């Protein structure tokens, strides 16, 4: 048998397929078609959780995704432990292992429940009031203790082994919700061949029809839709958010309901659906009633009890009391009575019996309501307002229905308040978003079907239907005792009283102060009760109280689904040069520069980093080094106006630069700040090869395109990124020319024929090459550009040709040291977006005769000519300083003290056999020779200010 | 995610584009003739309206071209896109 509370027949469960499962380690049996909630209820288990703040025993409130109480952890083994799942949504599978949460040591005997007895200490805002002092206690005592005691399930710690995929879909009509209105909309929309996606969060399509007697209409409709080629049916798929221009996010659960999932399948899919039209048919959520003790296990929404009976064949109790303000509860009462549940009383605060009430034949108490309950782990008695106390094991409540307007509201359309329903409803239909059925305030099967057809139909002729007469009456009075408004966050009506007494008027403030509606259920069952109570307390009508924002996601979405395939090595593309594998095989240690991987240094014979970098530096200074500079950004600038264009972009002059010559180029923003630098080489009158920093390539091209397209469209010039087309091998050092001479054909590379800052086109063997004589090390140097596919082959050739000369591959770290010895800046290291060329001693790059270039006018603004601007200097220090460290004038003064500048680069200089540093220092050039201090946590370091160039200031080696 | 109609390529999702700031702020033809206040205004002052905003976008992962767009900063609705040099629709 699958539970003592299973009916002998009926329901949509498969009675021939028993499934074993465990809850808190105890074994139970359920049926295929059960949810965890229905299977537990069939076994008479109502106590399933402890509440967030007070650790009160909690049962199953609802039968759907709005469930605030029955949160469980599902354990499928390491890395597959998922907390905070709603038992009402979990399809049972054979071997399911579920655990309750927020209890110690057990659900029935929970130590944390002591907080319930001292509950007066924990009213709204208690965090803010109680844990104020001493201040340090918050971080070290209060917060850890509160976090341990309160809360939900534990987050898993092991890596998630499952796969998640993203799908991108386009359709004419997306229908959200497959109840009667949604099905009708899908039928109407697909009748003329439109592409339709129909999704529903439940495993079966049908919505409220699933709790009705078997319906041939439902079966036929699903058959029809399944046969239409342009219709996609997506059960187990939650539309969790609406985004601009009708992009809707769907979370599809693919394997969580299977005992043995196909390993080929992803666990979940995240659909990005772009729809011409969205039809929202999301239904409505039954509203609890607010009275003292309304949260005990055995207290349930009335229609949920009917669903458990009709859909799952489960009687959720034996003796029931019903408290309702809405006629729908009478149908639930009649259904349960027919199944053998004793209905002891129906308390209805309305003074006149409605037709439904009269027709039900249930024992009716008009003008009455529930005021209190008792029972330890399950309700055992309900006390009504007339003083009657009735023994029961079930209390069903219905405070009306709240249409699910979440997605509609996210579409930035306005909601209107409906007095009769006491709820917010969608405003007018738009061409893009329509609502149909209960989420639109339309109740009754026929009306929902007709509204659904109209919403699905392209013409969208809208008809109005009067909701049946059954309305919640007055706003709930504030109940005494622990009357819960928000079950999941343990917010009571009393908390709302406190918040309003303390002056909170805005519903957004009340929400944050009391945390009502802020739990994982986002207030699905609590929002309207909160608004009504606050409206009553502040003497305002509900519409003027307003409503809080309906944020996405509708129900929680896993991080896995949001991340999709973008994790691990697929998180971000990695760019590697053609020489990468050689570097790996030769001991390279890599660093990430932008998305590139660059070799920092090459270790030999177990050297540490310091020794490796020192050896590489010595090789470049004394013989020759080779360096993979492929990652440099490269832009080819072509066209008759190319030189004029570059003149307008760069600080320097290029109009008179002869073909075959190069010039150092500095690029400024229009505000005058250094943006990037590089070498501008003229290959021909109408063709330039421009290099950028590795990290700046994309933004430089964007900047250049901006001016080309929008400010200087009259210039005939074109820009092409060629970063990926060329591999670049730098050969640097006094023996560089000897190394490459035997390799190069078609170029005279003699010192006089090819001077410093020149470019030639020729060959390396048979391979076409652009050879630059440039240097970022201060030594004689060449950069050989060859088509990227030949990069590795030419690297091998250079390496072989250099071996007799002791050529040494070096990495970015040695490159940084060597350039710092020469006082060459690195954009982004010496500069930070507030630095102008003058600050860096780069005035010489500015073409003085040029009328204009981007950023020129800004260089004359008052702040740019102040004497105290930070300027590039060198520092002599007794140790390698920390980059980013501050410079101050006096070592004896404690902070706060004026900071004169900061260290931008600091290295051990193997060449000079001492530490070197570059710094940006206020009025730095005037301070050369002074002693300043670098304050550290335990001491101050005295440093002497010097010129930035510390090696070969005459640059004689460059011109060797 | 917005759907943006590139004047050359048609409607594409927002993540193919890069935002380019307020439109129709022409760089002065002779920056040297601008006084400091006028130049600072050109550099830094923008209209930042609540409502209709003419702004630049670039179809950076498509045709690469800049164009202009009128977007309501309240509703995020785009009422028009048009090529550089064309006047904004009224």
Short mmCIF file of N, CA, C and O in Angstrom, two decimals, chain A residues 243-245 247 274 411-412 670-671 673 699 701-702 705-707 709-712 851-855 857-858 860-862, chain B residues 1-3 13 18 25-27 29-32 34-36 39-40 42-44 56 58 60 64-66 74-77:
data_model
loop_
_atom_site.label_atom_id
_atom_site.label_comp_id
_atom_site.label_asym_id
_atom_site.label_seq_id
_atom_site.Cartn_x
_atom_site.Cartn_y
_atom_site.Cartn_z
N UNK A 243 11.85 39.93 -20.24
CA UNK A 243 12.88 40.93 -20.50
C UNK A 243 12.48 41.74 -21.73
O UNK A 243 11.65 41.28 -22.53
N UNK A 244 13.08 42.93 -21.91
CA UNK A 244 12.59 43.83 -22.96
C UNK A 244 12.47 43.18 -24.34
O UNK A 244 13.24 42.29 -24.71
N UNK A 245 11.51 43.69 -25.07
CA UNK A 245 11.21 43.22 -26.43
C UNK A 245 10.86 41.74 -26.44
O UNK A 245 11.28 40.98 -27.33
N UNK A 247 11.62 39.07 -24.75
CA UNK A 247 12.53 37.95 -24.51
C UNK A 247 12.11 37.36 -23.17
O UNK A 247 12.05 38.06 -22.17
N UNK A 274 12.48 34.48 -27.87
CA UNK A 274 12.07 35.79 -28.37
C UNK A 274 10.76 35.58 -29.11
O UNK A 274 10.71 34.83 -30.08
N UNK A 411 6.77 43.15 -17.66
CA UNK A 411 6.74 43.70 -19.02
C UNK A 411 6.51 45.21 -18.99
O UNK A 411 6.30 45.83 -20.03
N UNK A 412 6.57 45.79 -17.81
CA UNK A 412 6.50 47.23 -17.59
C UNK A 412 5.15 47.79 -17.97
O UNK A 412 5.02 48.96 -18.29
N UNK A 670 39.64 62.20 -25.94
CA UNK A 670 39.34 63.60 -26.22
C UNK A 670 39.60 64.46 -24.99
O UNK A 670 39.89 65.64 -25.09
N UNK A 671 39.55 63.85 -23.80
CA UNK A 671 39.81 64.59 -22.57
C UNK A 671 41.29 64.79 -22.33
O UNK A 671 41.68 65.40 -21.33
N UNK A 673 43.73 62.44 -21.92
CA UNK A 673 44.44 61.43 -21.14
C UNK A 673 44.99 60.32 -22.03
O UNK A 673 44.36 59.94 -23.03
N UNK A 699 39.75 48.21 -27.82
CA UNK A 699 39.22 49.53 -27.52
C UNK A 699 39.86 50.59 -28.41
O UNK A 699 39.22 51.59 -28.74
N UNK A 701 40.76 50.11 -31.58
CA UNK A 701 40.08 50.02 -32.88
C UNK A 701 38.70 50.67 -32.79
O UNK A 701 38.27 51.39 -33.70
N UNK A 702 38.00 50.45 -31.67
CA UNK A 702 36.69 51.06 -31.48
C UNK A 702 36.80 52.58 -31.50
O UNK A 702 36.02 53.28 -32.17
N UNK A 705 37.55 53.72 -35.01
CA UNK A 705 36.36 53.63 -35.88
C UNK A 705 35.38 54.74 -35.55
O UNK A 705 34.73 55.30 -36.44
N UNK A 706 35.26 55.05 -34.26
CA UNK A 706 34.35 56.11 -33.85
C UNK A 706 34.70 57.41 -34.59
O UNK A 706 33.84 58.01 -35.25
N UNK A 707 35.95 57.82 -34.52
CA UNK A 707 36.33 59.08 -35.19
C UNK A 707 36.26 58.96 -36.70
O UNK A 707 35.86 59.89 -37.39
N UNK A 709 34.26 57.08 -38.50
CA UNK A 709 32.89 57.04 -39.01
C UNK A 709 32.09 58.29 -38.68
O UNK A 709 31.25 58.71 -39.48
N UNK A 710 32.32 58.86 -37.49
CA UNK A 710 31.38 59.88 -37.05
C UNK A 710 31.94 61.30 -37.05
O UNK A 710 31.16 62.24 -37.11
N UNK A 711 33.26 61.46 -36.95
CA UNK A 711 33.80 62.82 -36.94
C UNK A 711 34.52 63.17 -38.24
O UNK A 711 34.50 64.32 -38.66
N UNK A 712 35.18 62.19 -38.82
CA UNK A 712 35.96 62.47 -40.03
C UNK A 712 35.50 61.60 -41.19
O UNK A 712 36.31 60.97 -41.88
N UNK A 851 47.66 71.63 -35.98
CA UNK A 851 46.59 72.51 -35.53
C UNK A 851 45.72 71.80 -34.49
O UNK A 851 45.26 72.40 -33.53
N UNK A 852 45.54 70.50 -34.71
CA UNK A 852 44.58 69.80 -33.87
C UNK A 852 44.88 68.30 -33.90
O UNK A 852 45.46 67.79 -34.87
N UNK A 853 44.57 67.61 -32.83
CA UNK A 853 44.46 66.15 -32.81
C UNK A 853 43.55 65.81 -31.64
O UNK A 853 43.27 66.69 -30.80
N UNK A 854 43.09 64.61 -31.59
CA UNK A 854 42.14 64.23 -30.54
C UNK A 854 42.83 64.39 -29.18
O UNK A 854 43.87 63.78 -28.93
N UNK A 855 42.27 65.22 -28.33
CA UNK A 855 42.83 65.44 -27.00
C UNK A 855 43.66 66.70 -26.89
O UNK A 855 43.98 67.14 -25.78
N UNK A 857 43.12 69.99 -27.46
CA UNK A 857 42.52 71.14 -26.78
C UNK A 857 42.47 70.92 -25.27
O UNK A 857 42.70 71.83 -24.47
N UNK A 858 42.23 69.65 -24.88
CA UNK A 858 42.12 69.37 -23.45
C UNK A 858 43.43 69.58 -22.72
O UNK A 858 43.45 69.86 -21.52
N UNK A 860 45.27 71.96 -22.81
CA UNK A 860 45.45 73.35 -22.41
C UNK A 860 44.47 73.74 -21.30
O UNK A 860 44.43 74.90 -20.89
N UNK A 861 43.70 72.80 -20.81
CA UNK A 861 42.77 73.14 -19.72
C UNK A 861 43.57 73.42 -18.44
O UNK A 861 44.67 72.89 -18.25
N UNK A 862 43.01 74.25 -17.54
CA UNK A 862 43.81 74.70 -16.38
C UNK A 862 44.41 73.56 -15.56
O UNK A 862 45.57 73.65 -15.15
N UNK B 1 16.49 41.70 -22.80
CA UNK B 1 17.49 42.18 -23.75
C UNK B 1 16.82 42.88 -24.92
O UNK B 1 15.93 42.34 -25.56
N UNK B 2 17.24 44.11 -25.17
CA UNK B 2 16.61 44.89 -26.23
C UNK B 2 16.84 44.25 -27.60
O UNK B 2 17.82 43.55 -27.81
N UNK B 3 15.91 44.52 -28.48
CA UNK B 3 16.13 44.23 -29.90
C UNK B 3 16.40 45.57 -30.55
O UNK B 3 15.60 46.49 -30.42
N UNK B 13 19.91 41.28 -31.41
CA UNK B 13 19.87 41.42 -29.95
C UNK B 13 20.94 42.38 -29.43
O UNK B 13 22.01 42.53 -30.02
N UNK B 18 27.39 47.91 -28.99
CA UNK B 18 28.04 48.62 -27.90
C UNK B 18 27.46 50.02 -27.85
O UNK B 18 27.29 50.67 -28.89
N UNK B 25 26.33 65.21 -30.65
CA UNK B 25 27.27 66.13 -29.99
C UNK B 25 28.47 66.20 -30.91
O UNK B 25 29.36 65.35 -30.86
N UNK B 26 28.46 67.16 -31.79
CA UNK B 26 29.51 67.24 -32.81
C UNK B 26 30.78 67.81 -32.20
O UNK B 26 30.75 68.73 -31.39
N UNK B 27 31.89 67.23 -32.58
CA UNK B 27 33.18 67.76 -32.15
C UNK B 27 33.38 69.12 -32.82
O UNK B 27 33.23 69.24 -34.05
N UNK B 29 34.66 72.12 -34.87
CA UNK B 29 35.57 72.05 -36.01
C UNK B 29 36.92 72.66 -35.67
O UNK B 29 37.95 72.23 -36.17
N UNK B 30 36.91 73.67 -34.81
CA UNK B 30 38.17 74.28 -34.41
C UNK B 30 38.25 74.29 -32.88
O UNK B 30 37.91 75.29 -32.24
N UNK B 31 38.69 73.16 -32.30
CA UNK B 31 38.70 73.08 -30.84
C UNK B 31 39.49 74.21 -30.20
O UNK B 31 39.14 74.68 -29.11
N UNK B 32 40.55 74.68 -30.87
CA UNK B 32 41.40 75.71 -30.26
C UNK B 32 40.62 76.99 -30.00
O UNK B 32 40.98 77.79 -29.13
N UNK B 34 37.68 77.19 -28.83
CA UNK B 34 36.73 77.03 -27.73
C UNK B 34 37.36 77.51 -26.42
O UNK B 34 38.50 77.16 -26.12
N UNK B 35 36.59 78.28 -25.63
CA UNK B 35 37.13 78.62 -24.32
C UNK B 35 36.97 77.42 -23.39
O UNK B 35 36.32 76.43 -23.73
N UNK B 36 37.59 77.51 -22.22
CA UNK B 36 37.62 76.35 -21.32
C UNK B 36 36.22 75.87 -20.96
O UNK B 36 35.96 74.67 -20.91
N UNK B 39 34.60 74.10 -23.90
CA UNK B 39 35.23 72.80 -24.15
C UNK B 39 34.84 71.78 -23.07
O UNK B 39 34.57 70.62 -23.36
N UNK B 40 34.80 72.21 -21.82
CA UNK B 40 34.39 71.31 -20.74
C UNK B 40 32.96 70.84 -20.97
O UNK B 40 32.63 69.68 -20.74
N UNK B 42 31.49 70.50 -23.86
CA UNK B 42 31.53 69.51 -24.94
C UNK B 42 32.02 68.15 -24.42
O UNK B 42 31.49 67.10 -24.77
N UNK B 43 33.02 68.20 -23.54
CA UNK B 43 33.59 66.95 -23.06
C UNK B 43 32.65 66.21 -22.11
O UNK B 43 32.51 64.99 -22.20
N UNK B 44 32.06 66.95 -21.20
CA UNK B 44 31.47 66.27 -20.06
C UNK B 44 29.97 66.45 -19.87
O UNK B 44 29.36 65.63 -19.20
N UNK B 56 23.97 57.10 -29.43
CA UNK B 56 24.73 56.38 -30.45
C UNK B 56 24.88 54.93 -30.03
O UNK B 56 25.06 54.62 -28.86
N UNK B 58 26.83 51.17 -31.63
CA UNK B 58 27.66 50.61 -32.70
C UNK B 58 27.38 49.12 -32.79
O UNK B 58 27.38 48.41 -31.77
N UNK B 60 28.85 46.43 -33.05
CA UNK B 60 30.27 46.07 -32.99
C UNK B 60 30.51 44.60 -33.35
O UNK B 60 31.54 44.25 -33.92
N UNK B 64 29.76 46.61 -37.67
CA UNK B 64 30.78 47.49 -37.12
C UNK B 64 30.45 48.96 -37.22
O UNK B 64 31.26 49.80 -36.82
N UNK B 65 29.26 49.28 -37.72
CA UNK B 65 28.97 50.69 -37.96
C UNK B 65 28.26 51.37 -36.80
O UNK B 65 27.48 50.75 -36.08
N UNK B 66 28.54 52.66 -36.66
CA UNK B 66 27.83 53.49 -35.70
C UNK B 66 26.51 53.94 -36.31
O UNK B 66 26.41 54.13 -37.53
N UNK B 74 12.83 55.80 -19.81
CA UNK B 74 11.93 55.27 -18.78
C UNK B 74 11.48 53.86 -19.16
O UNK B 74 11.62 52.92 -18.38
N UNK B 75 10.98 53.72 -20.37
CA UNK B 75 10.41 52.42 -20.77
C UNK B 75 11.42 51.55 -21.51
O UNK B 75 11.16 50.37 -21.72
N UNK B 76 12.55 52.11 -21.90
CA UNK B 76 13.55 51.40 -22.70
C UNK B 76 13.06 51.15 -24.12
O UNK B 76 13.73 50.48 -24.89
N UNK B 77 11.92 51.71 -24.51
CA UNK B 77 11.43 51.47 -25.87
C UNK B 77 12.23 52.29 -26.85
O UNK B 77 12.50 53.47 -26.64
#
